[in-house]
CSV table of C-alpha atoms in Angstrom, one decimal:
chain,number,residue,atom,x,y,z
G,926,UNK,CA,136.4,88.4,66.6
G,927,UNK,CA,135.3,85.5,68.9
G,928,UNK,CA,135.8,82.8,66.2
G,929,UNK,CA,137.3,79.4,67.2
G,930,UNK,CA,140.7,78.1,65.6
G,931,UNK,CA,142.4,75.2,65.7
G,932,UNK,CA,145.7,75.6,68.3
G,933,UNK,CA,148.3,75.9,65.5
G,934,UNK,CA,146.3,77.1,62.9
G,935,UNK,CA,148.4,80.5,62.8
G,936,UNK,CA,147.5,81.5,59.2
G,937,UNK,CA,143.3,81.1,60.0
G,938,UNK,CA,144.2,83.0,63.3
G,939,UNK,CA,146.1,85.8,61.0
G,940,UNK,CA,143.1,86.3,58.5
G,941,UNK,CA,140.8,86.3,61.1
G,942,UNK,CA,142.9,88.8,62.7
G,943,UNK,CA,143.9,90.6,59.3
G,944,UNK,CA,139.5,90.9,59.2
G,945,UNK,CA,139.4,91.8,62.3
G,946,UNK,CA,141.5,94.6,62.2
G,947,UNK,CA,140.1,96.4,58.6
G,948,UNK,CA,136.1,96.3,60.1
G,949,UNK,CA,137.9,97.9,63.1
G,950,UNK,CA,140.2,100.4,60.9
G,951,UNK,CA,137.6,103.4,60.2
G,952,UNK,CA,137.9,104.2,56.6
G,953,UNK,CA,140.6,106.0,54.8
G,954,UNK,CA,139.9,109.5,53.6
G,955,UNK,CA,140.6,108.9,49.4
G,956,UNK,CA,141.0,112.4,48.6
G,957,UNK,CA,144.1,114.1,50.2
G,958,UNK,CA,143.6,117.7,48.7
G,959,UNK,CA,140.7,118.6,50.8
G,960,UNK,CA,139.9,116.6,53.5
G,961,UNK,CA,141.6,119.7,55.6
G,962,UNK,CA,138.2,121.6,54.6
G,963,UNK,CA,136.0,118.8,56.5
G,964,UNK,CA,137.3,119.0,59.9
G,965,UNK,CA,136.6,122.9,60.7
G,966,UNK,CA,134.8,122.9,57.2
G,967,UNK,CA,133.6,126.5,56.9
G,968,UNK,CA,136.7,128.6,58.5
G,969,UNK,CA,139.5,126.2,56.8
G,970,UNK,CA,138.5,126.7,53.6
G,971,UNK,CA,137.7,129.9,54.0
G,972,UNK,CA,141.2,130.5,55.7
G,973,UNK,CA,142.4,128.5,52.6
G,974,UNK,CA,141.1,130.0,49.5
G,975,UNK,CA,141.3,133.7,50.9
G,976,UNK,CA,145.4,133.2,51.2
G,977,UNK,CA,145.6,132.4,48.4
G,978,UNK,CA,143.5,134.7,46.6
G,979,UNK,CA,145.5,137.7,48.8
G,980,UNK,CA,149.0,135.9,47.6
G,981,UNK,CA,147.8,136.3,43.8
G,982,UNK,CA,147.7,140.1,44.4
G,983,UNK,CA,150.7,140.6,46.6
G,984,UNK,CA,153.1,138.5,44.6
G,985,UNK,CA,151.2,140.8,41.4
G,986,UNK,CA,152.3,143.8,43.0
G,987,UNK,CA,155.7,143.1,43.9
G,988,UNK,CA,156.6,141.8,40.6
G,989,UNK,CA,155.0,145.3,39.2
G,990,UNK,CA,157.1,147.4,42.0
G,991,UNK,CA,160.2,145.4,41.7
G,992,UNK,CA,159.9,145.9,37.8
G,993,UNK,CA,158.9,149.4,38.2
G,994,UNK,CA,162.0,150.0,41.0
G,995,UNK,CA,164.5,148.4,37.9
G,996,UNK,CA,163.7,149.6,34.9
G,997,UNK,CA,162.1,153.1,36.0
G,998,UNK,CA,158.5,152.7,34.4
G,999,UNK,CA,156.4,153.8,37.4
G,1000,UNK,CA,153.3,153.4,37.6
G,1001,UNK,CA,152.7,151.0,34.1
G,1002,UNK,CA,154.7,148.1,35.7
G,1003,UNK,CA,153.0,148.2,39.0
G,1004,UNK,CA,149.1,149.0,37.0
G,1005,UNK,CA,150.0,145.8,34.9
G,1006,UNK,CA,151.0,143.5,37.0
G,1007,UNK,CA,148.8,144.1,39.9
G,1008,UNK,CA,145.9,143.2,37.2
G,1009,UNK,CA,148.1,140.4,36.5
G,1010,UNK,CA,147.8,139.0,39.9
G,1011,UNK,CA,144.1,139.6,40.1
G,1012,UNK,CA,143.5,137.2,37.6
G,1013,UNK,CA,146.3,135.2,39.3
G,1014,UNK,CA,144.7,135.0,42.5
G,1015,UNK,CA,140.8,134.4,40.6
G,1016,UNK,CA,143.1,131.4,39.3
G,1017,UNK,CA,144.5,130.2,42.3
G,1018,UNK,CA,141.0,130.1,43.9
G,1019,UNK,CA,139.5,128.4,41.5
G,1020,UNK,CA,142.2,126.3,40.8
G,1021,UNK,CA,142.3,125.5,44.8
G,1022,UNK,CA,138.3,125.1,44.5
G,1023,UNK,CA,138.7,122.3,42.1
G,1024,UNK,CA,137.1,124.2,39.2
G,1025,UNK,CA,140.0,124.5,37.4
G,1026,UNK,CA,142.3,122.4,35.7
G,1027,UNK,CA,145.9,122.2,37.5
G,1028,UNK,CA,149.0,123.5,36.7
G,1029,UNK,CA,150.2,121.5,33.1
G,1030,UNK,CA,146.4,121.7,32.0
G,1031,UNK,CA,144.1,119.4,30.3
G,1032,UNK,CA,145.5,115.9,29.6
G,1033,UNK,CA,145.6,115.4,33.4
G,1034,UNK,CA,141.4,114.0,33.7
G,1035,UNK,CA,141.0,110.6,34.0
G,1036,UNK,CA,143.1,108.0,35.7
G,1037,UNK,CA,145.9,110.0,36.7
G,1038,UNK,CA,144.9,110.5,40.5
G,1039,UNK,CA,145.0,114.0,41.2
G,1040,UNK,CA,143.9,115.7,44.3
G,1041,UNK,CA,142.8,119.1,42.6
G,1042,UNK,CA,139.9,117.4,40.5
G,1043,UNK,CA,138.1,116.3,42.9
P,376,UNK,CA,152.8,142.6,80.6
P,377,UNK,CA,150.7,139.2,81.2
P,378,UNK,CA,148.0,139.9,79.1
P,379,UNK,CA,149.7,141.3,76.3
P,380,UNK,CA,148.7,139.1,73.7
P,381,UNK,CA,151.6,139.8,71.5
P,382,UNK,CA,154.1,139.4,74.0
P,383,UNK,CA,154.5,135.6,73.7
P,384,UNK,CA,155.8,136.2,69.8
P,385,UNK,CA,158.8,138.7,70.9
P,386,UNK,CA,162.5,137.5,70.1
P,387,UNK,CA,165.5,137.9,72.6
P,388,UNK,CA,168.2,136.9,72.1
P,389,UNK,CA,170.0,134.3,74.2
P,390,UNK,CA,173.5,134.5,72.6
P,391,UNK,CA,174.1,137.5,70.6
P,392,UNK,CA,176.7,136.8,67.7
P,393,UNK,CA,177.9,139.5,65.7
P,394,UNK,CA,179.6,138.2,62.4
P,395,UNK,CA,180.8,141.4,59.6
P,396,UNK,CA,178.0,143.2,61.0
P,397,UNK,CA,175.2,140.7,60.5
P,398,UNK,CA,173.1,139.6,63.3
P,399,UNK,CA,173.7,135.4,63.8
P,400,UNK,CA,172.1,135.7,67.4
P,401,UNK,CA,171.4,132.5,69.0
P,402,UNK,CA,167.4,133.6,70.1
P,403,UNK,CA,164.6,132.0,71.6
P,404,UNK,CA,163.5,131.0,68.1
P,405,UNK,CA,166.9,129.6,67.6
P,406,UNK,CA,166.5,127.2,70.5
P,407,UNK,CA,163.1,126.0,70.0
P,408,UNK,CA,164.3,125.3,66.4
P,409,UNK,CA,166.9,122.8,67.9
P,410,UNK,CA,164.2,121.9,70.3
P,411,UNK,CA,162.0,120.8,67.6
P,412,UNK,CA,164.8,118.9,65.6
P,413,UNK,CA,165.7,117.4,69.0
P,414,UNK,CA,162.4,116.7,69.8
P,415,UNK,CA,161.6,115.0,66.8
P,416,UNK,CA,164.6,113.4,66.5
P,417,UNK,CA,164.4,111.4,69.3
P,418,UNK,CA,160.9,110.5,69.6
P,419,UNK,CA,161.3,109.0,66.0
P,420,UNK,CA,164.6,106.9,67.5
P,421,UNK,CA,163.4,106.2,70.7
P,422,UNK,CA,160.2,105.2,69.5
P,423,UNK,CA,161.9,102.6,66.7
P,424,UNK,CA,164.9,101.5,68.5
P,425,UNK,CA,163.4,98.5,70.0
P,426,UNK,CA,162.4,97.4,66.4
P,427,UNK,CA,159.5,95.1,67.7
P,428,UNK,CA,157.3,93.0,65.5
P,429,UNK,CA,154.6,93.8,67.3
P,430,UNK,CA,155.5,97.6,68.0
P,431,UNK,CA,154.5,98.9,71.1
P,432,UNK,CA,151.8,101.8,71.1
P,433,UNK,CA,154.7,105.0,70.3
P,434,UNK,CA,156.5,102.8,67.6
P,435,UNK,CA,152.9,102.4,66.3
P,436,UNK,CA,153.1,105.9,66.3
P,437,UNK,CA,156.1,106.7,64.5
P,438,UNK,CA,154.8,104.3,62.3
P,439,UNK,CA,151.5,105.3,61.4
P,440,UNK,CA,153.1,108.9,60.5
P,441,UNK,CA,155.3,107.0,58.4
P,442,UNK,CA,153.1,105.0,56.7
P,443,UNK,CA,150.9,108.5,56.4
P,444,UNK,CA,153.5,110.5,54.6
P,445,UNK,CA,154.7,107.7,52.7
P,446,UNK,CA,150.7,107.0,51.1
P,447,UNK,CA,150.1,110.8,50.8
P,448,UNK,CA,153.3,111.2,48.6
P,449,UNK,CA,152.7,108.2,46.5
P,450,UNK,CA,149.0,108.9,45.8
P,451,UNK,CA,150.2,113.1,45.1
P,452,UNK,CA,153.4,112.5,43.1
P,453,UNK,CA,153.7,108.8,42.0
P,454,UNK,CA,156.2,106.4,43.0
P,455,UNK,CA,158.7,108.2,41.6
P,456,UNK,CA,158.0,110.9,44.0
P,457,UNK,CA,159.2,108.7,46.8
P,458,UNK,CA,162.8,110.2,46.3
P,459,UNK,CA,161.8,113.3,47.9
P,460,UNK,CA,160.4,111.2,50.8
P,461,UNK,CA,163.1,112.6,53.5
P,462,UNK,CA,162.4,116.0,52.3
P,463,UNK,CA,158.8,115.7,52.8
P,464,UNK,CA,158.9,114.0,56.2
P,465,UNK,CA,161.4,116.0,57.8
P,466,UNK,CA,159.3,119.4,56.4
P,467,UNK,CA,156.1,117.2,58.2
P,468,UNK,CA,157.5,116.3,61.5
P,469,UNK,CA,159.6,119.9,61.8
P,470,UNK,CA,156.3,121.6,61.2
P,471,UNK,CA,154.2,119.4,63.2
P,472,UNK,CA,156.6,119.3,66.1
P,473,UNK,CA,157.1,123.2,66.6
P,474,UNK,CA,153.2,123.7,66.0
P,475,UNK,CA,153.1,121.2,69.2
P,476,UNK,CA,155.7,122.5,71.0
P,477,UNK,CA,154.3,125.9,71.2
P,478,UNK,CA,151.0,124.5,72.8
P,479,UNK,CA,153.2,124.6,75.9
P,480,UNK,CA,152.5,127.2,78.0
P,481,UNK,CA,155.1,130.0,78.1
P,482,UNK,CA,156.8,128.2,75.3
P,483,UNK,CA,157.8,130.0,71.8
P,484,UNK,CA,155.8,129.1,68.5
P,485,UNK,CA,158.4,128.9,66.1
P,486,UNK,CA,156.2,128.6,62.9
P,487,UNK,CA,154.0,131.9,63.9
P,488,UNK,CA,156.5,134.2,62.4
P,489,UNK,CA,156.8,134.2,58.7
P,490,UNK,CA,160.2,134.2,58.4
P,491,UNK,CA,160.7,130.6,59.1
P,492,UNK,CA,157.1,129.4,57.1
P,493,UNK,CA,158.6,131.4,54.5
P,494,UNK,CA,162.1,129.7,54.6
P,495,UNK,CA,160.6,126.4,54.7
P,496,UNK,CA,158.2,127.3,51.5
P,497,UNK,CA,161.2,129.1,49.4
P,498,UNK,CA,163.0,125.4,50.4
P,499,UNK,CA,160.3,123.8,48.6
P,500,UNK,CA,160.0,125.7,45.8
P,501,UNK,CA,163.4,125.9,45.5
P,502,UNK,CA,163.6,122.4,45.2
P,503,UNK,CA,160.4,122.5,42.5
P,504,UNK,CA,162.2,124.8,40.3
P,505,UNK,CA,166.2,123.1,40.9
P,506,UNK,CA,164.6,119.3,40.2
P,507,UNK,CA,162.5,120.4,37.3
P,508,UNK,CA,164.8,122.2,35.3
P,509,UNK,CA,167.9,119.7,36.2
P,510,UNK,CA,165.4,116.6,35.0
P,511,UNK,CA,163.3,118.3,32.0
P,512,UNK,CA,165.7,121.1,31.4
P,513,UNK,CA,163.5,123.9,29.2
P,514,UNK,CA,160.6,121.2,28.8
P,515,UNK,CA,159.4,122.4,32.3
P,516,UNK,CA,158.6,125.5,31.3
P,517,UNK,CA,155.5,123.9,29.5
P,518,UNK,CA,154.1,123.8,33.0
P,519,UNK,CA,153.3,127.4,32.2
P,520,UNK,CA,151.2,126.8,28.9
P,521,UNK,CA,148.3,125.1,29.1
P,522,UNK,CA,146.9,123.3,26.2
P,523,UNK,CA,144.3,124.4,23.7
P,524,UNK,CA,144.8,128.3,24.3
P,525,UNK,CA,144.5,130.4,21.4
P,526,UNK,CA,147.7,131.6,20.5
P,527,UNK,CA,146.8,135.5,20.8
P,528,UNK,CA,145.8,134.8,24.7
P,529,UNK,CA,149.0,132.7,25.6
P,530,UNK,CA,151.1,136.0,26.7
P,531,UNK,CA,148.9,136.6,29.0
P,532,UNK,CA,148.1,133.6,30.5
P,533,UNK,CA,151.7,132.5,30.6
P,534,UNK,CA,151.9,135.9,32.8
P,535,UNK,CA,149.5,134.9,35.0
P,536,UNK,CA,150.8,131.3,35.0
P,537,UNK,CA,153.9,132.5,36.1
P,538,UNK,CA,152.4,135.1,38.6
P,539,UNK,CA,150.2,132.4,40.2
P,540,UNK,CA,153.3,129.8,40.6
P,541,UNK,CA,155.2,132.7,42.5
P,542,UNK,CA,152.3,133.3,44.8
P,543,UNK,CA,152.7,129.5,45.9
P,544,UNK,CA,155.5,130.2,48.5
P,545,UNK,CA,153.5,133.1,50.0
P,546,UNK,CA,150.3,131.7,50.0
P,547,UNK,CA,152.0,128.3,51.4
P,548,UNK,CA,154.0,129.9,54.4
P,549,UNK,CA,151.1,132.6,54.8
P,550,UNK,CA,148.7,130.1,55.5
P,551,UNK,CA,150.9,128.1,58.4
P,552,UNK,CA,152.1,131.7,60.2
P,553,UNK,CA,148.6,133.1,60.3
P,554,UNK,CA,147.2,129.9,61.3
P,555,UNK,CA,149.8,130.0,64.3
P,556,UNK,CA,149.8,133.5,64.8
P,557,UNK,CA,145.8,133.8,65.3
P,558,UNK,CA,145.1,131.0,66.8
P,559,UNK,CA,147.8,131.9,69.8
P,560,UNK,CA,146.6,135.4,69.6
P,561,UNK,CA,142.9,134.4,70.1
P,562,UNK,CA,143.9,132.0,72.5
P,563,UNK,CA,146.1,134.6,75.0
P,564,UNK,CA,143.0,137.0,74.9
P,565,UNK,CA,140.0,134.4,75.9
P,566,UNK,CA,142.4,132.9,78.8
P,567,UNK,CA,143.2,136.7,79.5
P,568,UNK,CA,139.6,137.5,80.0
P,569,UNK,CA,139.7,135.2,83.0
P,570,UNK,CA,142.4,136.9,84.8
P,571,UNK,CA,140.9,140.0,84.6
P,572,UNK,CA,137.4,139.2,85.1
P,573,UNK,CA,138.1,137.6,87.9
P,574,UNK,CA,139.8,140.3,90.0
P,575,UNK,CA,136.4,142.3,89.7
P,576,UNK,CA,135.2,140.0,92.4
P,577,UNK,CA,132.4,137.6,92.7
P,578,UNK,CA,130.1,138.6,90.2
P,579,UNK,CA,133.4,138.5,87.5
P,580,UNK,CA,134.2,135.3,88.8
P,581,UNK,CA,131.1,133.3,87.7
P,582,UNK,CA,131.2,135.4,84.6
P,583,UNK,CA,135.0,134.4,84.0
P,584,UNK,CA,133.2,130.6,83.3
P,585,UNK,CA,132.2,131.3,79.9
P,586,UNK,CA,136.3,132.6,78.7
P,587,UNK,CA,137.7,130.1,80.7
P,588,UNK,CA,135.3,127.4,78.8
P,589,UNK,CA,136.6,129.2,75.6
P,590,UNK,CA,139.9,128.8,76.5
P,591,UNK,CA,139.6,124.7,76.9
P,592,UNK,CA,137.3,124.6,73.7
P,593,UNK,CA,139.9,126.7,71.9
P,594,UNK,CA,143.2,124.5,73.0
P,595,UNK,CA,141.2,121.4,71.8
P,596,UNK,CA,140.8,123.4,68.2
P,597,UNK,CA,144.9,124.6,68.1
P,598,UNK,CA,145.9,121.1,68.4
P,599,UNK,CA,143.5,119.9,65.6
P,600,UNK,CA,144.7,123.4,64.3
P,601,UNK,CA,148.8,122.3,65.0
P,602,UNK,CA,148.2,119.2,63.0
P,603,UNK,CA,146.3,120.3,60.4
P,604,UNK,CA,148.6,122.8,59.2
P,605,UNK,CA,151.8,120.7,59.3
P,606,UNK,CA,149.5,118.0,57.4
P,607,UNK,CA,148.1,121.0,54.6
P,608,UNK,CA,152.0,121.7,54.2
P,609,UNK,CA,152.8,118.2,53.4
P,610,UNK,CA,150.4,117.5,51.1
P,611,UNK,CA,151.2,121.1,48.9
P,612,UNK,CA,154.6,120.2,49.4
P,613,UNK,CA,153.7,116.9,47.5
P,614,UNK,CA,151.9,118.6,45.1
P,615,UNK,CA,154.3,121.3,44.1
P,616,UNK,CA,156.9,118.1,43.5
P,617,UNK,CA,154.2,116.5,41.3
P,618,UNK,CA,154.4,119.4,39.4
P,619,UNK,CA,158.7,118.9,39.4
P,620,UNK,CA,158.0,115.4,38.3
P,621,UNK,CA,155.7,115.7,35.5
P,622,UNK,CA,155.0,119.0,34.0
P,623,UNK,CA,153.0,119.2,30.8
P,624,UNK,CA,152.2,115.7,31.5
């Protein structure tokens, strides 16, 4: 930081400062997704990925109620879409894990920054 | 009363307002609502009315949170993405603020009931759906097929598509309440522990040390806690308008 300038020279003075200031500046986190799961690792993510597991199933099984409540098919709606939102909530995990390919699938890899695919 | 642990969640109601027999009390909730907006509000002008070149330490602040949400929508959702920008930073700082505000002692944590983390999530996905079917009409529902699936299997996983886009809300404003909600419960109980330890004399006083250096561990994690929630909210918030913005892709 100590470097010597010129009196006047304001545009060394600002690089130097400019330097300066990015050694100081710790590093910026490039992934945006996750870096919630670093701070309290463990209990975060585990806080993270059991929500939404348990949101698969409970939105499965009030779809299947609410279905069921409408159109008077007791229990089928409710069976159905409860397995429904099993494998939505196995999706939502793995999706949430990185492991799966967001929402719009496929074509997504490669430069298109995206925080899932990590 | 003192060490019930729940206690600190109950709703009163400061002004009660009865309109064709529907409850529009002004409650505790309501106030620290305006609080928080308040709050907020006028840390944000305060902070940036001076307008210096070389801000001052709290207009770095304001600032830096700018700058924060500003990078994290860009990088989740693309420049075009900026458009939501108030949206995003008013969910931030609202969520943020009433996580902080209810670090207070004897103040009321707005976000640890899930009516209002559920509000704010429908909000967002209300806007997901509105945006994507007002800019792409029909073509947004190819966020719900994937590519290269057999034909035979694409009933079901447009099912489960569908399912797992609905369980976004609750899993979104689940994840904020219980955050709150446990961390405020655990909290009251450790710091309760002291109280009553320490009326069994003595002896319960030295062993009230270890609660009471729970207590002051877990005040440091609810802050990290407080920010990290209103930050995870953000950043699904962007994601869920990436999704408005470019289904399909």
């Amino acid at each position: 930081m100590a470097k010597q300038h010129k009196p006047g020279d304001l545009d060394g003075r600002r690089r130097g400062l400019e330097e300066a200031l990015a050694a100081r500046r710790p590093k910026k986190p490039e992934d945006d997704g996750h870096a919630n799961t670093r701070g309290v690792s463990g209990y975060g993510n585990a806080l993270r990925l059991s929500s939404e597991f348990i949101a698969g199933i409970v939105v499965g099984a009030g779809l299947g109620w609410f279905i069921d409540r409408m159109a008077g098919t007791s229990p089928w709606g409710l069976i159905v879409f409860l397995l429904l939102g099993f494998g939505a909530g196995v999706l939502n995990v793995l999706r949430s894990a990185g492991q799966v390919a967001e929402f719009g699938a496929g074509a997504r890899e490669g430069s298109d920054a995206d925080p899932e695919e990590k | 009363m003192a060490t019930d642990p729940i206690h600190q969640f109950e709703i009163s109601r400061i002004i009660p307002i009865e309109i064709g027999g529907l409850d529009f009390s002004f409650t505790n909730s309501s106030a620290f609502m305006v609080a928080t907006v308040a709050a907020a509000g006028a840390f944000l002008y305060l902070t940036t009315s001076s307008r210096g070149l070389i801000p001052s330490r709290l207009q770095s602040i304001s600032e830096m949170t700018y700058e924060f949400i500003a990078s994290m929508l860009r990088d989740a959702a693309g420049s075009q993405g900026m458009r939501f920008f108030p949206l995003v930073f008013s969910l931030f700082m609202f969520v943020l603020m009433a996580n902080l505000l209810g670090m207070f002692p004897y103040f009321f944590t707005v976000t640890s009931h899930i009516v209002v983390t559920f509000a704010l999530a429908i909000l967002v996905i209300g806007t997901v759906l509105v945006y994507g079917f007002w800019k792409h009409g029909f073509g947004f529902l190819k966020l719900f097929v994937p590519e290269g699936v057999p034909a035979v299997l694409i009933p079901l996983v447009v099912a489960i598509e569908i399912v797992s886009f609905l369980s976004r809300p609750v899993s979104l404003s689940v994840r904020l309440f219980a955050n709150m909600l446990a961390g405020h419960i655990t909290l009251k109980v450790f710091a309760g522990f002291v109280t009553s330890l320490g009326a069994l004399g003595v002896a319960g006083a030295t062993g009230a040390i270890l609660p009471l250096a729970m207590t002051v561990a877990l005040t440091g994690l609810e802050f990290l806690v407080a920010f990290l929630q209103a930050y995870v909210f953000a950043v699904l918030t962007c994601m869920y308008l990436n999704d408005a913005l470019h289904p399909g892709h």
